[in-house]
GROMACS .gro file of C-alpha atoms in nm:
model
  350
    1UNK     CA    1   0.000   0.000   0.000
    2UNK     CA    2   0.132   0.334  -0.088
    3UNK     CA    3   0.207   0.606   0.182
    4UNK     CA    4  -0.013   0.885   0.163
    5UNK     CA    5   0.105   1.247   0.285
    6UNK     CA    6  -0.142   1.547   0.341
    7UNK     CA    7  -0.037   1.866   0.300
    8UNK     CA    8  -0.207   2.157   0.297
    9UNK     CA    9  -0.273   2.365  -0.019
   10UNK     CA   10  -0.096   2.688   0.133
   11UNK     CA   11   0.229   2.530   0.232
   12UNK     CA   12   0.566   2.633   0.144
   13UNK     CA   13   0.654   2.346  -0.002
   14UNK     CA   14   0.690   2.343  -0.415
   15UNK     CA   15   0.520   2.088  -0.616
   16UNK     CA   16   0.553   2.033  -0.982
   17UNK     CA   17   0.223   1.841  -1.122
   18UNK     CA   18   0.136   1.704  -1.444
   19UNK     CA   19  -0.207   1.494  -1.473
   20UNK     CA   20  -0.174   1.142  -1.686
   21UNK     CA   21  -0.440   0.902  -1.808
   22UNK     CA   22  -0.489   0.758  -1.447
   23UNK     CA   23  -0.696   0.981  -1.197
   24UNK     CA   24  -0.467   1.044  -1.019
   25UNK     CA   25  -0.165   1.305  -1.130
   26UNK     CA   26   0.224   1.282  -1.138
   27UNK     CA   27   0.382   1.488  -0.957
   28UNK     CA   28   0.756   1.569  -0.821
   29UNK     CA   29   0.811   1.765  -0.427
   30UNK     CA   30   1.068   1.941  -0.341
   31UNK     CA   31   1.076   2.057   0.037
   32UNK     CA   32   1.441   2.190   0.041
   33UNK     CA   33   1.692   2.392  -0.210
   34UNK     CA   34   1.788   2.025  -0.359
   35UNK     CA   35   1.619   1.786  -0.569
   36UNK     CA   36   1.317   1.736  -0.693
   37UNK     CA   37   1.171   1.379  -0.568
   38UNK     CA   38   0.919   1.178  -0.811
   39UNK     CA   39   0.597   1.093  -0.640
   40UNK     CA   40   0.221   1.110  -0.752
   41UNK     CA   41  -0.048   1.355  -0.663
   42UNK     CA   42  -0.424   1.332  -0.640
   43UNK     CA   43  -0.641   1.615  -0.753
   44UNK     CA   44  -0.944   1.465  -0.550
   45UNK     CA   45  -0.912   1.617  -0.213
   46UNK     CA   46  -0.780   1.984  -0.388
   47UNK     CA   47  -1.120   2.063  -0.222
   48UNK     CA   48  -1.056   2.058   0.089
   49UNK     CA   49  -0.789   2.268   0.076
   50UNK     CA   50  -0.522   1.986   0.028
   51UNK     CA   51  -0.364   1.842  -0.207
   52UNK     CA   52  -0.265   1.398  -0.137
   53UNK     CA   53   0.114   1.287  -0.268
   54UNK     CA   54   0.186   0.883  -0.224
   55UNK     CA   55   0.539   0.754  -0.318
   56UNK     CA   56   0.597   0.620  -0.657
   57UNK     CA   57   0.564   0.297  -0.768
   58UNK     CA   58   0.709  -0.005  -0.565
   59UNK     CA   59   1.091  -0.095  -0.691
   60UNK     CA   60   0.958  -0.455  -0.744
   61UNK     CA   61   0.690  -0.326  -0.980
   62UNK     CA   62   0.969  -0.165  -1.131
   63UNK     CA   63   1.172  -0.441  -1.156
   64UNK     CA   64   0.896  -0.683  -1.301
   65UNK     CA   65   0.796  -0.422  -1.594
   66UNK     CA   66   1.159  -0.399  -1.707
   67UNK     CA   67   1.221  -0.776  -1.685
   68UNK     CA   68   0.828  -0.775  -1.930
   69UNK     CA   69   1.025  -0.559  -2.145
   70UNK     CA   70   1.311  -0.696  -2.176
   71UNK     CA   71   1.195  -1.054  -2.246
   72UNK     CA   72   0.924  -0.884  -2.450
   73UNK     CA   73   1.202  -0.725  -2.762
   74UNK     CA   74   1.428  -1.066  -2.629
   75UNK     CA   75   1.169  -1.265  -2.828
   76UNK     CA   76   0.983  -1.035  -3.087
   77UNK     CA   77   1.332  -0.865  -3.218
   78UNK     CA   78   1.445  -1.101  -3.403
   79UNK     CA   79   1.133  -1.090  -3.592
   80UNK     CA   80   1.118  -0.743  -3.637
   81UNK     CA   81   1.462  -0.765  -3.813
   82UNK     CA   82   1.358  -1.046  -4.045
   83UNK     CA   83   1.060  -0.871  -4.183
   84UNK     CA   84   1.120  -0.429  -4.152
   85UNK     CA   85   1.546  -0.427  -4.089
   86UNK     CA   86   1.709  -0.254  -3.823
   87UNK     CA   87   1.512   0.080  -3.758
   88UNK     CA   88   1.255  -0.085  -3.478
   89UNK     CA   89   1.047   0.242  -3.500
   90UNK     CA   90   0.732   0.379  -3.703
   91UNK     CA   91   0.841   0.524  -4.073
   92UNK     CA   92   0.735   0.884  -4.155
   93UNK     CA   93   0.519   0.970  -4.433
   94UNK     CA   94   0.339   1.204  -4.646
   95UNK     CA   95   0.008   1.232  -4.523
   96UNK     CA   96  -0.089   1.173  -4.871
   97UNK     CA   97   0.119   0.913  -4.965
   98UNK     CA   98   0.058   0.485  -5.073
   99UNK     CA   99   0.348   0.331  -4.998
  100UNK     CA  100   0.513  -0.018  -5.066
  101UNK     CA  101   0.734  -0.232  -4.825
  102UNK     CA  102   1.030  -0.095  -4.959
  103UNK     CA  103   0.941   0.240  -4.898
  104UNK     CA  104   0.840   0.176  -4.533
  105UNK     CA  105   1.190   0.081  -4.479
  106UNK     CA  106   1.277   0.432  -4.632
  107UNK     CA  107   1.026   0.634  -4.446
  108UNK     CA  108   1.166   0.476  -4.102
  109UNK     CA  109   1.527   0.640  -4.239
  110UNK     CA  110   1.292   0.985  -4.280
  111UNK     CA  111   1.169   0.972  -3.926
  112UNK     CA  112   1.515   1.011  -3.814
  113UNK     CA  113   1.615   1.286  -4.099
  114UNK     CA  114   1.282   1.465  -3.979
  115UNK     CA  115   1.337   1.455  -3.643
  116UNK     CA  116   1.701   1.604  -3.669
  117UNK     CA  117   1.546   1.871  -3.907
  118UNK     CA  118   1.248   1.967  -3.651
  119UNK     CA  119   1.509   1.999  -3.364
  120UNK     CA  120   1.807   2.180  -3.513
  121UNK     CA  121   2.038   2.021  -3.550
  122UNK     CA  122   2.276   2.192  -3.787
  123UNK     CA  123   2.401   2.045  -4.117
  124UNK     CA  124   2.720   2.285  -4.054
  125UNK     CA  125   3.022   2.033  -4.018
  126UNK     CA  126   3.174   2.224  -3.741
  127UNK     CA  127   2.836   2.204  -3.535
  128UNK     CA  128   2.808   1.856  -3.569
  129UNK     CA  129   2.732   1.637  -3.244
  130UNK     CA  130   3.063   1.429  -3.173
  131UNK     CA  131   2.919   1.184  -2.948
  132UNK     CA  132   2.561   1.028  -2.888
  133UNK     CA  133   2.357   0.817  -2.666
  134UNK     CA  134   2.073   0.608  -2.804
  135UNK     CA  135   1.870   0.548  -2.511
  136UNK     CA  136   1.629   0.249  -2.580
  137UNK     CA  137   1.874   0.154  -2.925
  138UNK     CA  138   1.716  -0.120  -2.983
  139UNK     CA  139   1.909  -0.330  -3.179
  140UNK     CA  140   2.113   0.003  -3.296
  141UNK     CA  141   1.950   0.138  -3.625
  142UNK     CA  142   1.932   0.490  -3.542
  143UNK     CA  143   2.292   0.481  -3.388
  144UNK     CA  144   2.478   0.356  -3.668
  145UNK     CA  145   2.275   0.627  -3.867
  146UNK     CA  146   2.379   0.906  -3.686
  147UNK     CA  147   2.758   0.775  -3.591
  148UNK     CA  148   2.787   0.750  -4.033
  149UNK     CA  149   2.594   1.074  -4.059
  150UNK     CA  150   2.807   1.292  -3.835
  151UNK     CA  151   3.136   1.079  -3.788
  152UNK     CA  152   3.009   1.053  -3.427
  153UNK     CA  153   3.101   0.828  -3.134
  154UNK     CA  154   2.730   0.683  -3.024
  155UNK     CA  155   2.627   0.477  -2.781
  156UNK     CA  156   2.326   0.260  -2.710
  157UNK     CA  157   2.130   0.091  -2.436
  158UNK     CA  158   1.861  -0.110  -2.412
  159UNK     CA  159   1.727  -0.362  -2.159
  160UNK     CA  160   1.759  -0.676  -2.391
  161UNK     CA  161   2.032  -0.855  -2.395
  162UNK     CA  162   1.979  -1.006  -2.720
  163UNK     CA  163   1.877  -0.644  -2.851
  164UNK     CA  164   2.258  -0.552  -2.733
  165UNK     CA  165   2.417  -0.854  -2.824
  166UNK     CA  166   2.263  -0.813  -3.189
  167UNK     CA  167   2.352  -0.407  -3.184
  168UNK     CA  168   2.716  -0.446  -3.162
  169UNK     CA  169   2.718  -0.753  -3.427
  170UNK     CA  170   2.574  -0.537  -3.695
  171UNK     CA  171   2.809  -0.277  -3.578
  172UNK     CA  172   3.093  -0.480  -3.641
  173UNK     CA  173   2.987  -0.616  -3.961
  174UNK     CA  174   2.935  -0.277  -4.125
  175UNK     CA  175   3.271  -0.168  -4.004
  176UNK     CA  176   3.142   0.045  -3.672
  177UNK     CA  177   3.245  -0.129  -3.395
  178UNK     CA  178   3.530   0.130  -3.331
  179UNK     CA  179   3.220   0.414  -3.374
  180UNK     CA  180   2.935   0.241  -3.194
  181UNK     CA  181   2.857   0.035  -2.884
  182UNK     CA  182   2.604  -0.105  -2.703
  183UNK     CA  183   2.513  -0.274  -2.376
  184UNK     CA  184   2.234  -0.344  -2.077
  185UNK     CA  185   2.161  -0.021  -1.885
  186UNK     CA  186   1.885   0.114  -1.712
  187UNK     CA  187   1.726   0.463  -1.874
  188UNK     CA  188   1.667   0.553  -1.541
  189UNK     CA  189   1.994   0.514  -1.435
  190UNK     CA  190   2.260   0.608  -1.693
  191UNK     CA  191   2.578   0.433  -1.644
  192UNK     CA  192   2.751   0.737  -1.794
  193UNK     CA  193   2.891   1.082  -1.684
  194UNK     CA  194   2.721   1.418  -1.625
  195UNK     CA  195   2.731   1.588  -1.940
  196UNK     CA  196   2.875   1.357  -2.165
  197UNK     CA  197   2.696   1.381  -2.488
  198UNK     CA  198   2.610   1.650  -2.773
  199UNK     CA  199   2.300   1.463  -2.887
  200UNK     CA  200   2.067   1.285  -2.635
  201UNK     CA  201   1.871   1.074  -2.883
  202UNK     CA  202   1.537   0.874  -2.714
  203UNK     CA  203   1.277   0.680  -3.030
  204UNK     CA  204   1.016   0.581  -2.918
  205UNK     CA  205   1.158   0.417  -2.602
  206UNK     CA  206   0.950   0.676  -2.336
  207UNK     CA  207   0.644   0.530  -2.335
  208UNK     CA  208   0.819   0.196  -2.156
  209UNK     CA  209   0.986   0.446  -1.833
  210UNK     CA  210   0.762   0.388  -1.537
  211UNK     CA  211   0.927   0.702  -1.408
  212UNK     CA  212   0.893   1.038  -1.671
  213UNK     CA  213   1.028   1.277  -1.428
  214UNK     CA  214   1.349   1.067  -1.369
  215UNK     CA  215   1.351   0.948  -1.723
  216UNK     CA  216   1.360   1.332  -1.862
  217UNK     CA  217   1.612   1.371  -1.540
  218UNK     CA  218   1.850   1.139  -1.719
  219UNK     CA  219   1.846   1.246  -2.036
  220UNK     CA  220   1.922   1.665  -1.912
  221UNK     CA  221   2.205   1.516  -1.689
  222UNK     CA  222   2.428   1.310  -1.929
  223UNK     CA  223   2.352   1.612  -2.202
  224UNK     CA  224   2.647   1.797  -2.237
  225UNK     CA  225   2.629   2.212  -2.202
  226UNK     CA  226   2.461   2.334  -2.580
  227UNK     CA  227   2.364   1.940  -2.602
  228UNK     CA  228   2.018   1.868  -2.817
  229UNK     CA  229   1.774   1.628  -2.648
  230UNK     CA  230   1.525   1.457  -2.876
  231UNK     CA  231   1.218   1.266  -2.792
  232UNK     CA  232   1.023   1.085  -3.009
  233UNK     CA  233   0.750   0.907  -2.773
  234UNK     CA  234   0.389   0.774  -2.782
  235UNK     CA  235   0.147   0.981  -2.592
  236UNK     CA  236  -0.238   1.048  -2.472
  237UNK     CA  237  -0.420   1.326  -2.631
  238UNK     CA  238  -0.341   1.647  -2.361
  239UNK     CA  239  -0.612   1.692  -2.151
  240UNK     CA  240  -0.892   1.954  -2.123
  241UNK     CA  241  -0.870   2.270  -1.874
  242UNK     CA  242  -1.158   2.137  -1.684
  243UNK     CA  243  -1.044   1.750  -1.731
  244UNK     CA  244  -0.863   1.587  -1.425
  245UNK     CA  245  -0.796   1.203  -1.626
  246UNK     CA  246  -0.898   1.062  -1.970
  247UNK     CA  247  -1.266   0.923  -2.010
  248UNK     CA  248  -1.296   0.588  -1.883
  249UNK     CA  249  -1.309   0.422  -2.218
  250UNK     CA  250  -1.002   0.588  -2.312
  251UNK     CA  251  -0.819   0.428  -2.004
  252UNK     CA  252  -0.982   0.083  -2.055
  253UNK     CA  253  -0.827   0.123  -2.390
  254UNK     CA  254  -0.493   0.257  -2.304
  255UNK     CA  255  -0.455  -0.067  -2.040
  256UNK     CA  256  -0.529  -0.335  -2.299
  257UNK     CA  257  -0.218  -0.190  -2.490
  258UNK     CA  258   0.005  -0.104  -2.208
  259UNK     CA  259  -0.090  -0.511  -2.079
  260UNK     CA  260   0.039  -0.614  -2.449
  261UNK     CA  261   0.328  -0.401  -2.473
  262UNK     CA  262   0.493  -0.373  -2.136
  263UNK     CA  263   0.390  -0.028  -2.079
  264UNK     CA  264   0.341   0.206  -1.798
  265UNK     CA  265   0.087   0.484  -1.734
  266UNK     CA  266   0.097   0.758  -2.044
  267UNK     CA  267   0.136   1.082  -2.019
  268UNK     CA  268   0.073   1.361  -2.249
  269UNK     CA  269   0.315   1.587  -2.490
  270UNK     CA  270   0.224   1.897  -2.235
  271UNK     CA  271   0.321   1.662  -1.948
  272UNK     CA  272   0.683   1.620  -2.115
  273UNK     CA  273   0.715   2.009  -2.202
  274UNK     CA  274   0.629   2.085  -1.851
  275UNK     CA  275   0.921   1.870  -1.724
  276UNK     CA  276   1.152   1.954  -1.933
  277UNK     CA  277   1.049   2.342  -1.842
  278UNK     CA  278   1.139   2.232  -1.482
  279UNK     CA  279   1.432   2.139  -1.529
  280UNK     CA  280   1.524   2.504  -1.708
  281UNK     CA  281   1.592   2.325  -2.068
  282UNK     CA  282   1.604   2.608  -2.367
  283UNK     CA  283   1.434   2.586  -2.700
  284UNK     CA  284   1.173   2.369  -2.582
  285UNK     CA  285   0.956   2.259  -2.902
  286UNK     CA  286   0.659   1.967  -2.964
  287UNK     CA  287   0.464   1.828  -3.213
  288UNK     CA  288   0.196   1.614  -3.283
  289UNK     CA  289   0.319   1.361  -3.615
  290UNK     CA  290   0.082   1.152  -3.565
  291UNK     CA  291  -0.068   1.236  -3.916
  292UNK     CA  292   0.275   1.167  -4.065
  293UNK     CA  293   0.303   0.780  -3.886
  294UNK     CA  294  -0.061   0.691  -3.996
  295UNK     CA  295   0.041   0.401  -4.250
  296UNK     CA  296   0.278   0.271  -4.021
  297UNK     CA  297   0.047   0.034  -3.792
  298UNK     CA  298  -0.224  -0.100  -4.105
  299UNK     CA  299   0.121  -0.204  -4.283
  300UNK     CA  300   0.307  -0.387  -3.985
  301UNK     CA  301  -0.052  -0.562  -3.949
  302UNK     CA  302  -0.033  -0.603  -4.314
  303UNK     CA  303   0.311  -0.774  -4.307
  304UNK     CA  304   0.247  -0.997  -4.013
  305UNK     CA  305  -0.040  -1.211  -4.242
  306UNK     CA  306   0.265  -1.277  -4.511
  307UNK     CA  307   0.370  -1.647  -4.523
  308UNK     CA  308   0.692  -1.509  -4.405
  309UNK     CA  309   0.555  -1.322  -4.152
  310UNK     CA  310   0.364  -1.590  -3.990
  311UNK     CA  311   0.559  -1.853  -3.959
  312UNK     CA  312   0.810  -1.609  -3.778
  313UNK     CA  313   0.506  -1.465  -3.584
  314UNK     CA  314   0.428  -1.819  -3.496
  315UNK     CA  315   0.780  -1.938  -3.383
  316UNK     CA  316   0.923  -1.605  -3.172
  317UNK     CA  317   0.693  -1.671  -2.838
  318UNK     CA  318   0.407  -1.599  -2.666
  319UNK     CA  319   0.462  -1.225  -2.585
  320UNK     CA  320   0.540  -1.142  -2.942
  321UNK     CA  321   0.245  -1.341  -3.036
  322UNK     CA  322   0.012  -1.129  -2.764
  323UNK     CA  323   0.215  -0.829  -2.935
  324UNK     CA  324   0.048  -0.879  -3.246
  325UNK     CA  325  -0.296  -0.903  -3.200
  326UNK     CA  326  -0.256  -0.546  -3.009
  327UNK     CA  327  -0.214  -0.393  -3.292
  328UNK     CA  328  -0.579  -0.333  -3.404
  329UNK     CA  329  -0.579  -0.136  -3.037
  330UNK     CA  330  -0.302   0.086  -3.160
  331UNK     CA  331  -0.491   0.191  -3.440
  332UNK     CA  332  -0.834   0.243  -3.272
  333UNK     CA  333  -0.604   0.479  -3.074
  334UNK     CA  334  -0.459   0.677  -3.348
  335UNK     CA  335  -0.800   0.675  -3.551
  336UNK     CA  336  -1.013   0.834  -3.225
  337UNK     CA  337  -0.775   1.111  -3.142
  338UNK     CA  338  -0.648   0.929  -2.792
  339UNK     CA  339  -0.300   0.846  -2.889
  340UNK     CA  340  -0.075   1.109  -3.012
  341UNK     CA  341   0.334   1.041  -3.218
  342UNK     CA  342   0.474   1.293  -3.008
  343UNK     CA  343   0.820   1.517  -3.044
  344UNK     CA  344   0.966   1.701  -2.808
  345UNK     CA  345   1.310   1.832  -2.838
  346UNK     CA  346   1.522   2.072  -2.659
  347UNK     CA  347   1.855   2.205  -2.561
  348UNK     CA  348   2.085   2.198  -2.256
  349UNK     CA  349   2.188   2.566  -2.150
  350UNK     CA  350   2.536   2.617  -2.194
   0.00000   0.00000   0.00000
C-alpha cells in the first residue's frame, strides 16, 4: 500500500504536477533547495484545501515491468529484423502518400532525418554532435545512422540482452564497432557521466519508463552544455482545462495496450514540455506527427499475415504473439484522437 502524505494547499513546499491518463496526477516535491523527488499527486481532495502525494511505484513493480520488457524485444526482435530491418520504429510519411514495403523501410530512415530537421540540428560540419547516446537503441539502427551521418562516437542501451548482443554484431559487420557500442543499462539510471553527450537521442523508447520525471532527469544530466535532447515518444491526447484524467473508455483502452506491450501509465506531450520546463531546458519545441506515422500500424498488421511473416510470428513466443494481435488497439487509438506520435526536443543551457 502506498504512503499517503497530506499537506495543505498553502504550504511552502513546491510541487511540480502534471495529470496522466490515471486519476490520479504525477507529480515531483521538493521541500528543500535540492532535488526534486518523483511521487504522484491526487487532484481529489484539492477541495478541501489539500492536495494527497503517495510515493511512486514499488521498486519490485519496477523491476517486473523492465524484466516484461526486456523478455518482450528478447523474443519479438528477431522478428522485427527479419521482416522491416534494423530501424525498430514507425516510418514517416506524407500524409498523402501509398506506400510499398520498400518504402516503409525508407520512411523509417525519414523519421530520423525529420526529427534532426524539426530539432536543429545543424548540417554545418563544425556544429556537428561528436558523441551520442541512443537510449532504448534497440538493436542500434538509429545509432549507426547518426555515428555515419556525423562521424560521431554513439552509444546505445537497451534492456535486452539479445537487442545488445545483436547491436554491436551489426556494428561490427558494417565496419562500426570502433564508432558504436552497445550494452544493458537502465534509462533511469545512466551508467555514464554528467554531461557527456552532444546529442541525447530517445525513439520511441519513453512510453516503456515507469518514471517520466526521472527518465527526462536522465536524459538533461548526461547532455552535455549546448547538447540537443530529442524525444520521439507515444502519448495520450493532452487533456482539457476542466479534465482531471482521460474518459474511462479511453483508459480501458490505453490498459489493454500497455498489458500487451509492457507499458506504464501515459502521459501527455504537455506533461513532457512541462518537465523539461522544470528542469530550465532552452528551445523547448513539440509536435503532434501523428498524421505523418498513420500508414505505419495498417502495414506492420499487413506484413504480419505474409507467409513469411507468420511462420516467424508463430515461432518467436508468446509475448510477441500477444504483441500482435494489439495492434488493431493501436490503431483504434490513433484513428479516435487518444493516442498522439509525439516530439519534443530541446537544448541543454550552456
Amino acid at each position: 500500500m502506498a504512503t499517503v502524505v497530506r499537506i495543505p494547499t498553502i504550504s511552502c513546499i513546491h510541487i511540480h504536477t502534471f495529470r496522466s491518463q490515471s486519476p490520479r496526477t504525477f507529480a515531483r516535491i521538493r521541500v528543500g533547495p535540492r532535488s526534486w523527488a518523483p511521487i504522484r499527486a491526487s487532484a481529489a481532495s484539492s477541495e478541501r484545501g489539500e492536495i494527497v502525494l503517495e510515493q511512486k511505484p514499488k521498486k519490485d513493480d519496477k523491476n517486473k515491468l523492465q524484466k516484461g520488457i526486456a523478455e518482450f524485444y528478447d523474443e519479438s526482435s528477431g522478428l522485427w529484423e527479419n521482416i522491416w530491418g534494423d530501424h525498430m520504429h514507425h516510418g514517416f510519411y506524407d500524409s498523402d502518400s501509398t506506400v510499398s514495403l520498400s518504402d516503409h523501410r525508407a520512411a523509417q530512415i525519414r523519421m530520423i532525418q525529420e526529427s534532426l530537421r524539426f530539432a536543429s540540428v545543424s548540417e554545418e560540419r563544425s556544429k556537428w554532435p561528436k558523441s551520442i547516446v541512443d537510449v532504448g537503441c534497440g538493436i542500434g539502427g538509429s545509432s549507426r545512422y547518426l555515428a555515419k551521418k556525423f562521424g560521431a562516437t554513439s552509444v546505445g542501451i537497451t534492456l535486452s540482452p539479445v537487442q545488445a548482443q545483436r547491436a554491436n554484431a551489426l556494428a561490427a559487420a558494417q565496419g562500426l564497432a570502433d564508432k558504436v557500442s552497445f550494452q544493458v543499462a537502465d534509462a533511469l539510471q545512466q551508467p555514464f557521466s554528467d554531461g557527456q553527450f552532444d546529442l541525447v537521442w530517445s525513439m520511441e523508447s519513453g512510453e516503456h519508463m515507469p518514471d517520466k520525471a526521472k527518465f527526462v532527469g536522465e536524459l538533461a544530466r548526461v547532455a552535455a552544455p549546448g547538447a540537443t535532447i530529442i524525444i520521439v515518444t507515444w502519448c495520450h491526447r493532452d487533456l482539457g482545462p476542466d479534465e482531471q484524467s482521460l474518459h474511462p473508455w479511453e483508459q480501458d483502452l490505453l490498459k489493454k495496450i500497455c498489458d500487451a506491450y509492457y507499458l506504464p501509465a501515459w502521459c501527455s506531450t504537455s506533461d513532457y514540455v512541462k518537465l523539461l520546463q522544470s528542469l530550465s531546458l532552452q528551445d523547448i519545441k513539440s509536435e503532434d506527427w501523428s498524421r505523418f506515422v498513420a500508414p505505419f500500424w495498417p502495414a506492420v498488421i499487413r506484413s504480419a499475415f505474409t507467409w513469411k511473416g507468420l511462420t516467424s510470428l508463430l515461432s518467436s513466443g508468446q509475448k510477441t504473439i500477444k504483441g500482435a494481435l494489439a495492434m488493431p488497439l493501436m490503431i483504434e487509438g490513433y484513428k479516435k484522437d487518444l493516442i498522439k506520435f509525439a516530439i519534443i526536443t530541446c537544448r541543454k543551457p550552456e
